[in-house]
Amino acid sequence: MAKYFVYCFIFNLACCFALPQIGDRLGISDFAYLQKAGDMDTGCLHNCTKNNTVTDFTNTPEQERSFLLDLFRATRGRQFWGIKKGWDHNNTHHCNWYGIKCYNNSHYVKWIDLTGNGLHGKPPNFWRFRNLQGICLSRNKNMIGQISDVISSNMTRLRRLFISFTGLNGSVPWSVILQLHNLEKLQICCMYTELNGSLPHDIGRLSKLQVFSIGENNIKNVHLPLSIRNLTKLWFLDLEYVSLLSGEMWYFNNMTQMQYLHLTNCGIKGTLPEDFGQTHPNIIELRLYGNNLTGELHSCFLGFKKITQLSLGNNSHLRGLLPTALGKLDTLQVLDLSGNNFTGFAENMTFNKQLQTLYIDQNVNFNVKGNRLLHTLKPCSDQLRMLVAKNCGLKGGLSNTLWNFGKIMYVDLSENNMTGHIPTKDAYSMAYLFYLNLASNNFKGELPKSFFAPLKSLTYLDLRGNRNMKSKPPFLNQYLVPTHTETLHERTFTCPTLRLTLTGGRADIDPDYYGYTLCSCNAGFYGFMKYCKPCMKGAACDVATPPTQTFKAEIKVKMTIEKGYWPCCGNFTSITRMVKCSQEKKFDDEICSPSGKCKCKLNVNPVTE
């Protein structure tokens, strides 16, 4: 789920430059709630067919008003509810209270929608509302108790039950839920305290279900019931992080109305059906990340007409060439192929024009050249926002066509085998690129000023692990300056990090790039740059003042000989220790370092080191 929220992070940045936290606890956030529902229009009461007939007169409308007040008091409405319009006014009819919908020409309660309204505590059971069709209580984090405290088996008219993102806990009461035969939408995912239990073998009895969301709880080591195939009206299914012992993709073949199939990390096995795209043409989001799928892709996705997100990452046993069919998904915006065993592109394969995010990292046998990857992305050069191709065996040089992706924001090509100079290009603009990671490759040379000038939004640059990247004096230019607010600390010396002057962002570059000229010895050592030796007994080492510019000859950490000591031995060009003068017959205290101010310095030629 964390990776999925990186997508959201990028898209939010593109829209409004807001930076939400990446990967909060399994994505439990207001934004995640909207995504779980599929889209903005698929809330609890959306698109509900009209049914305005009251069939049960056991209780009176006045009694139902009293029941609502019980709910208000039990969930501490006066103290905590966000909106309580009408609830605390005796002269307001209960059908006009916030979140209450009554039947036409009747005062019986039809819907209760208090989504995200700050309910605290344990609500009373809703069984007393005998004609109730919808309970919408999601996103009330402090609402506690168990699901069986909220619903009862006699609520047979109930069609919508949304209680996700709340503090309800315990086991899922399937003996109750399976009797709600009119249920159309059941959303019980993502409880803050996590539900447990199993999936009932006769889940298929809920044949009217259109939305079923139970993911991101603590449901483990369960079998996917074969009867789930009877839920043919489903268009939204969420089993994310449900730990399945069995279940394959063909279990979902009958769900031909499916639009959102979320099966992240739930243990689905087997191969992808060859005709899956043909039998599920309305799929919009297909999330299969972190399962046990095997085999090659071939043409299994041909037929998708609306798909925007396809996640196949971290299945490890998906293999072979990426087929041309992937490039024919005209509506695809997010594609995750990471953590598999793909070996390259089929001949003439290119991605579609609308692609915005591509994860292809951790395919260690992906034996293609970096420029071949850029060629496959050429059709989406005006749309691509995010490219992650870390550790996937890319090789060869990298051409300046990288800079043709004018809207790209995030690029990670680290841990590959690419060579040559990092490309630059005249008269290009990368106004949105804020993250660039080219670490652990085999690039060489230095970064000219023309590389930095167009990167006006760059806030992170990583070039570490490119041993042949070295700069010439004066080593740095006006686009890179050292900062000691964060440092690279080695045992004997410390180097600054570098700051990007255009944005104030960070640049992680090996000190070898600037010949260690900005590094200084740590406390207890003397010398310069990375050539630092331990301070000897009988001497004191100066406190290093980190240089603010490239190395000059006078910037050194010297060792001061204490009074009564003298360096030993030889001609003072290869000192190994200090000796007390009183222990040497040829010295006396008056002529042996009489002031305690004599200094030694390390004499090393860094060019020949």
XYZ file of C-alpha atoms in Angstrom:
609
model
C 0.000 0.000 0.000
C 2.905 2.331 0.685
C 3.907 2.325 -2.948
C 0.374 3.124 -4.032
C 0.445 6.200 -1.830
C 3.624 7.368 -3.497
C 1.478 7.589 -6.636
C -0.966 9.775 -4.731
C 1.945 11.836 -3.423
C 3.124 12.564 -6.943
C -0.324 13.371 -8.259
C -1.094 15.700 -5.367
C 2.164 17.507 -5.909
C 1.346 17.930 -9.574
C -2.056 19.399 -8.781
C -1.419 21.675 -5.842
C 2.168 21.205 -4.615
C 0.920 19.753 -1.336
C 3.078 17.011 0.135
C 0.985 14.491 2.116
C 2.773 11.952 4.255
C 3.784 8.889 2.300
C 2.546 5.538 3.516
C 0.791 6.254 6.777
C -0.437 3.100 8.522
C -1.554 1.042 5.518
C -2.924 4.202 3.985
C -5.522 4.935 6.650
C -6.352 8.556 5.919
C -9.221 10.613 4.603
C -7.693 10.468 1.145
C -7.415 6.688 1.371
C -11.061 6.443 2.352
C -12.122 8.158 -0.847
C -9.855 5.860 -2.849
C -11.267 2.771 -1.156
C -14.692 3.776 -2.363
C -13.361 3.712 -5.893
C -13.996 7.310 -6.818
C -15.621 10.438 -5.461
C -19.098 9.365 -6.595
C -19.284 6.000 -4.872
C -20.107 6.983 -1.313
C -22.406 5.151 1.032
C -25.669 6.469 -0.397
C -24.639 7.052 -3.984
C -26.822 5.676 -6.773
C -29.277 3.960 -4.481
C -32.464 2.826 -6.216
C -35.674 4.290 -4.879
C -37.541 2.258 -2.309
C -39.895 4.488 -0.362
C -42.235 1.903 1.120
C -42.468 1.508 4.891
C -43.180 -2.121 5.734
C -42.661 -2.385 9.497
C -44.713 -0.360 11.962
C -43.478 -2.027 15.153
C -42.165 1.282 16.472
C -43.587 4.751 15.924
C -41.704 7.701 14.395
C -41.716 9.310 17.841
C -39.964 6.259 19.256
C -37.392 6.431 16.457
C -36.754 10.059 17.418
C -36.048 8.843 20.932
C -33.704 6.164 19.561
C -31.781 8.848 17.653
C -31.355 10.854 20.836
C -29.981 7.710 22.480
C -27.402 7.578 19.680
C -26.557 11.265 20.170
C -25.989 10.814 23.891
C -24.151 7.471 23.654
C -21.630 8.867 21.147
C -21.196 12.147 23.065
C -22.664 14.264 20.327
C -22.848 17.478 22.316
C -19.099 17.368 23.084
C -17.551 15.806 19.986
C -19.760 15.739 16.905
C -18.495 17.901 14.095
C -21.986 18.768 12.841
C -25.022 18.441 15.093
C -27.555 20.640 13.337
C -31.018 19.909 14.767
C -29.889 17.207 17.178
C -29.798 19.532 20.182
C -32.953 21.509 19.350
C -36.248 20.135 20.644
C -38.301 22.148 18.155
C -36.622 20.623 15.057
C -38.228 17.569 13.462
C -35.876 14.583 13.518
C -36.238 14.115 9.740
C -34.457 17.481 9.384
C -31.538 16.611 11.639
C -28.097 16.466 10.098
C -27.400 13.030 8.570
C -30.994 11.765 8.787
C -33.134 10.908 5.760
C -36.746 9.818 6.258
C -39.144 8.080 3.896
C -41.272 10.299 1.687
C -44.729 10.922 3.185
C -43.558 9.283 6.402
C -41.447 10.135 9.424
C -39.707 6.765 9.643
C -35.908 6.865 9.338
C -34.551 5.539 6.039
C -30.852 6.504 6.167
C -28.394 7.517 8.851
C -25.254 9.134 7.432
C -22.838 10.452 10.069
C -19.658 9.752 8.110
C -16.593 11.392 9.653
C -18.635 13.303 12.231
C -16.577 12.640 15.361
C -18.669 9.979 17.077
C -17.091 8.876 20.381
C -17.862 5.741 22.338
C -20.113 2.761 21.737
C -23.284 3.395 19.710
C -26.546 1.607 20.552
C -27.723 -1.165 18.245
C -29.667 0.055 15.230
C -32.118 -2.887 15.176
C -34.855 -0.628 16.543
C -34.951 1.221 13.201
C -36.976 -1.501 11.492
C -37.120 0.174 8.068
C -33.526 1.367 7.970
C -31.823 0.923 4.584
C -28.472 2.604 5.126
C -25.952 2.990 7.970
C -23.025 5.248 7.073
C -20.623 5.665 9.996
C -17.178 5.386 8.382
C -14.256 7.543 9.485
C -15.331 7.860 13.104
C -12.032 6.791 14.632
C -13.216 6.929 18.243
C -16.400 4.918 17.731
C -15.793 1.661 19.601
C -17.425 -1.693 20.223
C -18.051 -4.576 17.828
C -20.024 -4.857 14.622
C -22.561 -7.035 16.422
C -23.210 -4.056 18.718
C -24.335 -2.035 15.691
C -26.426 -4.394 13.552
C -28.832 -7.269 14.082
C -30.088 -10.113 11.897
C -33.624 -8.690 11.789
C -32.443 -5.655 9.786
C -33.336 -7.383 6.543
C -34.064 -4.138 4.706
C -30.504 -2.896 5.189
C -28.815 -2.215 1.866
C -25.757 -0.153 2.781
C -23.391 -0.728 5.696
C -20.317 1.521 5.752
C -18.391 1.337 9.040
C -14.765 1.327 7.826
C -11.990 3.430 9.401
C -13.565 3.220 12.869
C -12.515 1.769 16.217
C -14.797 -1.270 15.990
C -12.980 -4.523 16.707
C -13.475 -8.236 17.294
C -14.663 -10.874 14.843
C -16.825 -10.206 11.816
C -20.335 -11.492 12.741
C -21.019 -13.404 9.539
C -23.979 -15.229 11.093
C -25.673 -11.835 11.253
C -24.408 -10.321 8.006
C -25.384 -13.328 5.865
C -29.012 -12.806 6.866
C -29.013 -9.281 5.428
C -30.004 -10.605 2.004
C -30.720 -7.131 0.556
C -27.213 -5.863 1.289
C -25.701 -4.071 -1.719
C -22.649 -2.359 -0.244
C -20.603 -3.697 2.653
C -17.544 -1.693 3.609
C -15.805 -2.897 6.770
C -12.170 -2.419 5.765
C -9.335 -0.666 7.516
C -10.423 -0.733 11.148
C -7.987 1.072 13.403
C -8.074 -1.841 15.842
C -8.370 -4.445 13.036
C -11.110 -7.014 12.679
C -10.331 -10.721 12.778
C -12.069 -13.905 11.779
C -12.541 -15.645 8.436
C -14.444 -15.513 5.171
C -17.593 -17.684 5.281
C -17.846 -20.521 2.773
C -21.328 -19.295 1.784
C -20.412 -15.658 1.170
C -22.074 -16.103 -2.212
C -25.477 -15.895 -0.489
C -25.105 -12.108 -0.534
C -25.902 -12.160 -4.238
C -26.955 -8.497 -4.379
C -23.566 -7.201 -3.249
C -22.076 -4.538 -5.501
C -19.346 -3.314 -3.126
C -17.463 -5.604 -0.735
C -14.499 -4.152 1.146
C -12.897 -6.040 4.031
C -9.193 -5.439 3.393
C -6.508 -4.112 5.731
C -7.723 -5.881 8.846
C -6.304 -8.901 10.668
C -7.978 -11.685 8.713
C -5.323 -14.360 8.272
C -4.870 -17.931 7.054
C -8.293 -18.245 5.467
C -9.467 -19.867 2.267
C -11.086 -17.815 -0.453
C -14.573 -19.351 -0.715
C -15.529 -20.752 -4.100
C -18.981 -19.280 -3.578
C -17.511 -15.818 -4.064
C -18.012 -16.573 -7.750
C -21.749 -16.023 -7.164
C -21.216 -12.335 -6.417
C -21.691 -11.453 -10.063
C -22.927 -7.910 -9.389
C -19.726 -6.802 -7.698
C -18.044 -3.793 -9.244
C -15.786 -3.052 -6.248
C -13.922 -5.783 -4.349
C -11.270 -5.125 -1.733
C -9.422 -8.045 -0.111
C -6.136 -6.201 0.384
C -3.891 -7.750 3.054
C -6.328 -10.591 3.742
C -4.003 -13.578 4.152
C -5.417 -16.277 1.865
C -4.433 -19.934 1.845
C -6.157 -20.512 -1.482
C -7.583 -18.563 -4.363
C -6.711 -17.914 -8.000
C -7.657 -15.283 -10.533
C -10.283 -17.495 -12.179
C -12.370 -17.186 -8.997
C -13.261 -13.712 -10.266
C -14.144 -14.678 -13.845
C -17.900 -14.297 -13.283
C -17.570 -10.751 -11.978
C -17.870 -9.181 -15.395
C -19.107 -5.839 -14.023
C -15.929 -5.385 -11.989
C -14.355 -1.925 -12.034
C -12.116 -1.893 -8.952
C -10.372 -5.149 -8.040
C -8.030 -4.589 -5.089
C -6.130 -7.761 -4.142
C -2.838 -6.360 -2.838
C -0.794 -8.784 -0.695
C -3.509 -11.364 -0.204
C -1.826 -14.525 -1.547
C -3.575 -15.006 -4.907
C -1.845 -17.795 -6.850
C -1.636 -19.150 -10.381
C -1.543 -17.450 -13.749
C -3.490 -14.579 -15.217
C -6.307 -15.832 -17.478
C -5.559 -15.140 -21.135
C -8.969 -13.558 -21.695
C -9.168 -11.571 -18.460
C -9.231 -8.265 -20.297
C -11.949 -9.481 -22.647
C -14.199 -10.703 -19.831
C -13.623 -7.637 -17.621
C -13.613 -4.692 -20.046
C -14.751 -2.155 -17.423
C -11.831 -2.611 -15.030
C -10.512 0.770 -13.864
C -8.102 -0.305 -11.118
C -6.471 -3.737 -10.937
C -4.183 -4.096 -7.937
C -2.370 -7.426 -7.726
C 0.778 -6.259 -5.945
C 2.551 -8.718 -3.634
C 0.854 -11.985 -4.609
C 2.101 -15.313 -5.982
C 1.230 -14.953 -9.641
C 3.353 -16.827 -12.173
C 3.935 -17.070 -15.908
C 4.112 -14.568 -18.753
C 1.699 -11.753 -19.500
C 1.084 -12.278 -23.229
C -2.250 -10.671 -24.159
C -4.217 -11.172 -20.938
C -4.982 -7.467 -20.603
C -6.231 -6.843 -24.114
C -9.834 -5.747 -23.867
C -9.515 -3.303 -20.980
C -11.256 -0.122 -22.122
C -11.095 2.043 -18.989
C -8.131 0.890 -16.921
C -6.114 3.638 -15.224
C -4.101 1.646 -12.641
C -2.436 -1.736 -13.105
C -0.230 -3.056 -10.310
C 1.610 -6.356 -10.783
C 4.584 -5.533 -8.569
C 6.383 -7.935 -6.240
C 4.989 -11.194 -7.595
C 8.566 -12.383 -8.274
C 7.536 -15.231 -10.611
C 6.023 -13.163 -13.406
C 8.546 -13.447 -16.204
C 9.351 -12.996 -19.862
C 9.218 -10.020 -22.193
C 6.764 -7.201 -21.637
C 4.224 -7.645 -24.444
C 3.079 -5.011 -26.901
C -0.424 -5.427 -25.436
C 0.663 -3.370 -22.420
C 1.252 -0.411 -24.683
C -2.242 -0.677 -26.136
C -3.994 0.170 -22.875
C -4.840 3.685 -24.003
C -6.254 4.883 -20.668
C -3.511 3.491 -18.411
C -1.912 6.085 -16.129
C -0.169 4.053 -13.392
C 1.771 0.838 -14.103
C 3.708 -1.134 -11.485
C 5.836 -4.022 -12.774
C 8.454 -3.945 -10.007
C 9.940 -6.910 -8.174
C 9.392 -9.531 -10.869
C 11.534 -11.452 -13.322
C 10.793 -9.660 -16.571
C 13.669 -9.773 -19.029
C 12.985 -6.956 -21.472
C 10.593 -5.535 -24.026
C 8.936 -7.325 -26.900
C 9.917 -6.008 -30.313
C 8.249 -2.679 -31.139
C 6.798 -2.404 -27.638
C 6.093 1.181 -26.526
C 3.950 2.521 -23.720
C 0.725 4.422 -24.233
C 0.416 8.205 -24.408
C -1.413 8.644 -21.087
C 1.089 6.845 -18.840
C 2.085 9.012 -15.875
C 3.769 6.599 -13.438
C 5.983 3.601 -14.215
C 7.547 1.276 -11.650
C 9.877 -1.233 -13.261
C 12.467 -1.481 -10.483
C 13.887 -4.685 -8.974
C 13.650 -6.680 -12.205
C 17.280 -7.714 -11.916
C 17.337 -9.586 -15.233
C 15.803 -6.775 -17.226
C 18.568 -6.782 -19.791
C 18.012 -3.611 -21.817
C 19.869 -0.402 -22.484
C 18.844 2.764 -20.757
C 18.105 4.408 -24.081
C 15.802 1.529 -25.046
C 13.755 2.235 -21.937
C 13.538 5.906 -22.859
C 12.444 4.940 -26.370
C 9.528 2.861 -25.058
C 8.414 5.900 -23.060
C 8.622 8.356 -25.945
C 4.838 8.341 -26.637
C 4.145 9.527 -23.073
C 6.905 12.142 -22.926
C 4.292 14.868 -22.388
C 2.534 13.003 -19.547
C 5.107 10.990 -17.589
C 5.487 12.199 -13.998
C 7.307 9.345 -12.281
C 9.896 6.807 -13.479
C 11.377 4.245 -11.075
C 13.805 1.825 -12.731
C 16.118 1.034 -9.833
C 18.163 -2.194 -9.900
C 16.830 -3.607 -13.136
C 20.017 -4.210 -15.091
C 19.941 -1.124 -17.290
C 23.184 -0.727 -19.188
C 24.892 1.488 -21.731
C 24.815 5.239 -21.964
C 21.950 7.574 -21.231
C 21.079 10.003 -23.991
C 19.822 13.524 -23.543
C 16.323 12.408 -24.567
C 15.809 12.019 -20.809
C 15.291 15.756 -20.755
C 12.442 15.554 -23.283
C 10.073 14.505 -20.483
C 9.118 18.040 -19.607
C 6.569 17.211 -16.880
C 8.512 14.505 -15.100
C 8.847 14.979 -11.348
C 10.537 11.871 -9.938
C 13.302 9.770 -11.547
C 15.154 6.865 -9.921
C 17.642 5.019 -12.151
C 19.970 3.957 -9.339
C 21.778 0.610 -8.895
C 22.178 -0.138 -12.584
C 25.141 -0.474 -14.938
C 24.809 2.670 -16.999
C 27.977 4.295 -18.258
C 29.255 7.476 -19.859
C 28.599 11.072 -18.933
C 25.337 12.198 -17.394
C 23.573 13.860 -20.307
C 22.935 17.570 -20.619
C 20.989 19.453 -23.225
C 20.786 23.056 -24.277
C 17.504 24.942 -24.124
C 15.487 22.429 -22.157
C 13.227 22.945 -19.170
C 12.618 20.542 -16.292
C 10.386 22.802 -14.257
C 8.784 19.989 -12.215
C 11.636 17.549 -11.518
C 12.205 17.505 -7.754
C 13.862 14.066 -7.254
C 16.702 12.607 -9.334
C 18.579 9.483 -8.228
C 21.388 8.187 -10.460
C 23.422 6.571 -7.657
C 25.428 3.330 -7.948
C 26.031 3.317 -11.685
C 29.215 3.761 -13.703
C 28.797 7.335 -14.858
C 31.937 9.407 -15.264
C 33.092 13.001 -15.520
C 31.673 16.048 -13.827
C 28.409 17.959 -13.816
C 28.633 21.179 -15.825
C 26.709 24.320 -14.964
C 24.370 23.581 -17.859
C 23.143 20.497 -15.990
C 21.805 22.465 -13.034
C 20.434 25.621 -14.610
C 17.138 24.149 -15.947
C 16.399 22.135 -12.764
C 14.586 24.892 -10.947
C 12.527 22.566 -8.706
C 15.168 19.933 -7.885
C 15.200 19.287 -4.130
C 17.095 15.976 -4.057
C 19.983 14.722 -6.175
C 21.840 11.458 -5.497
C 25.016 10.618 -7.425
C 26.771 8.446 -4.844
C 28.537 5.273 -5.928
C 29.709 6.549 -9.324
C 33.444 6.115 -8.754
C 34.527 7.698 -11.998
C 32.626 10.910 -11.438
C 35.235 13.504 -10.500
C 35.267 17.251 -10.777
C 38.138 19.513 -11.713
C 39.270 22.497 -9.617
C 37.590 24.628 -8.378
C 35.507 21.442 -7.984
C 32.118 23.039 -7.298
C 30.120 25.715 -9.088
C 27.535 28.242 -7.958
C 24.793 25.581 -8.042
C 26.390 23.442 -5.303
C 27.547 24.687 -1.899
C 28.603 22.748 1.206
C 26.488 22.665 4.357
C 27.429 21.236 7.734
C 23.881 21.019 9.077
C 24.043 17.400 7.895
C 27.359 15.624 7.462
C 28.902 12.428 6.167
C 30.744 11.111 9.210
C 33.624 8.662 8.802
C 35.800 7.322 11.624
C 38.642 9.803 11.156
C 37.092 12.637 9.154
C 33.809 14.335 8.353
C 32.543 15.751 5.077
C 29.655 18.130 4.504
C 26.591 17.425 2.475
C 25.977 19.651 -0.491
C 23.109 22.039 -0.954
C 21.438 22.920 -4.232
C 21.445 26.694 -4.337
C 18.429 27.048 -6.635
C 16.029 25.329 -4.214
C 17.915 24.759 -0.969
C 17.586 21.028 -1.597
C 20.113 18.302 -0.857
C 22.730 16.724 -3.113
C 24.305 13.435 -2.020
C 27.615 13.172 -3.872
C 30.663 11.157 -2.859
C 33.458 13.325 -1.391
C 35.764 11.807 -3.990
C 33.910 13.945 -6.562
C 35.534 17.075 -5.103
C 38.729 15.325 -4.012
C 37.755 15.401 -0.316
C 38.730 19.086 -0.281
C 35.744 20.019 1.894
C 36.409 17.330 4.513
C 38.093 17.885 7.866
C 39.566 15.684 10.579
C 37.438 14.585 13.499
C 38.223 15.447 17.113
C 41.304 13.549 18.263
C 42.877 13.456 14.792
C 45.201 15.754 12.831
C 45.819 16.161 9.129
C 43.691 17.434 6.254
C 40.957 16.255 3.878
C 40.666 12.478 4.391
C 44.296 12.099 5.505
C 43.802 12.097 9.263
C 45.967 10.409 11.897
C 45.300 9.867 15.609
C 46.570 12.522 17.949
C 49.610 11.185 19.854
C 50.088 10.997 23.599
C 52.034 14.056 24.634
C 50.366 16.256 22.031
C 47.063 18.025 21.482
C 45.181 18.359 18.219
C 43.482 21.550 17.136
C 39.706 21.586 16.862
C 38.867 21.396 13.183
C 37.035 24.289 11.603
C 35.143 22.834 8.638
C 36.148 24.631 5.452
C 33.459 26.584 3.663
C 35.193 26.497 0.318
C 37.384 24.102 -1.597
C 40.686 23.128 -0.025
C 43.474 25.640 0.381
C 46.934 24.747 1.595
C 46.607 26.563 4.939
C 43.440 24.679 5.984
C 44.937 21.887 8.045
C 44.468 20.385 11.482
C 47.841 20.496 13.242
C 49.136 18.636 16.277
C 50.609 20.804 19.060
C 53.473 19.258 21.045
C 52.885 19.612 24.767
C 55.570 21.117 26.966
C 58.106 18.525 28.000
C 57.566 16.262 24.994
C 59.364 15.898 21.690
C 58.626 13.914 18.502
C 60.363 10.662 17.918
C 62.165 9.476 15.929
C 64.487 9.966 12.986
C 64.666 13.314 11.220
C 61.124 14.342 12.274
C 59.622 13.489 8.871
C 58.140 10.174 9.930
C 56.912 10.639 13.491
C 55.449 7.638 15.280
C 55.163 8.888 18.888
C 56.017 11.569 21.420
C 58.582 10.974 24.148
C 59.102 12.738 27.459
C 62.245 14.835 27.378
C 63.139 13.781 30.915
C 63.565 10.261 29.648
C 66.077 11.314 27.005
C 69.598 12.225 28.200
C 70.179 14.685 25.369
C 67.204 16.879 26.401
C 66.311 18.881 29.426
C 62.999 20.559 30.208
C 64.244 24.009 29.273
C 65.167 23.261 25.688
C 62.585 20.515 24.935
C 59.422 22.190 23.639
C 59.817 24.988 26.189
C 56.650 26.860 25.179
C 54.334 23.960 24.438
C 53.495 25.628 21.126
C 55.516 23.622 18.632
C 53.338 22.042 15.976
C 53.460 19.032 13.689
C 51.533 18.722 10.491
C 50.716 15.824 8.212
C 52.645 16.039 4.962
C 50.762 14.021 2.337
C 50.429 14.523 -1.384
C 46.720 13.765 -2.018
C 47.185 13.552 -5.746
C 49.460 10.548 -5.480
C 47.752 8.950 -2.458
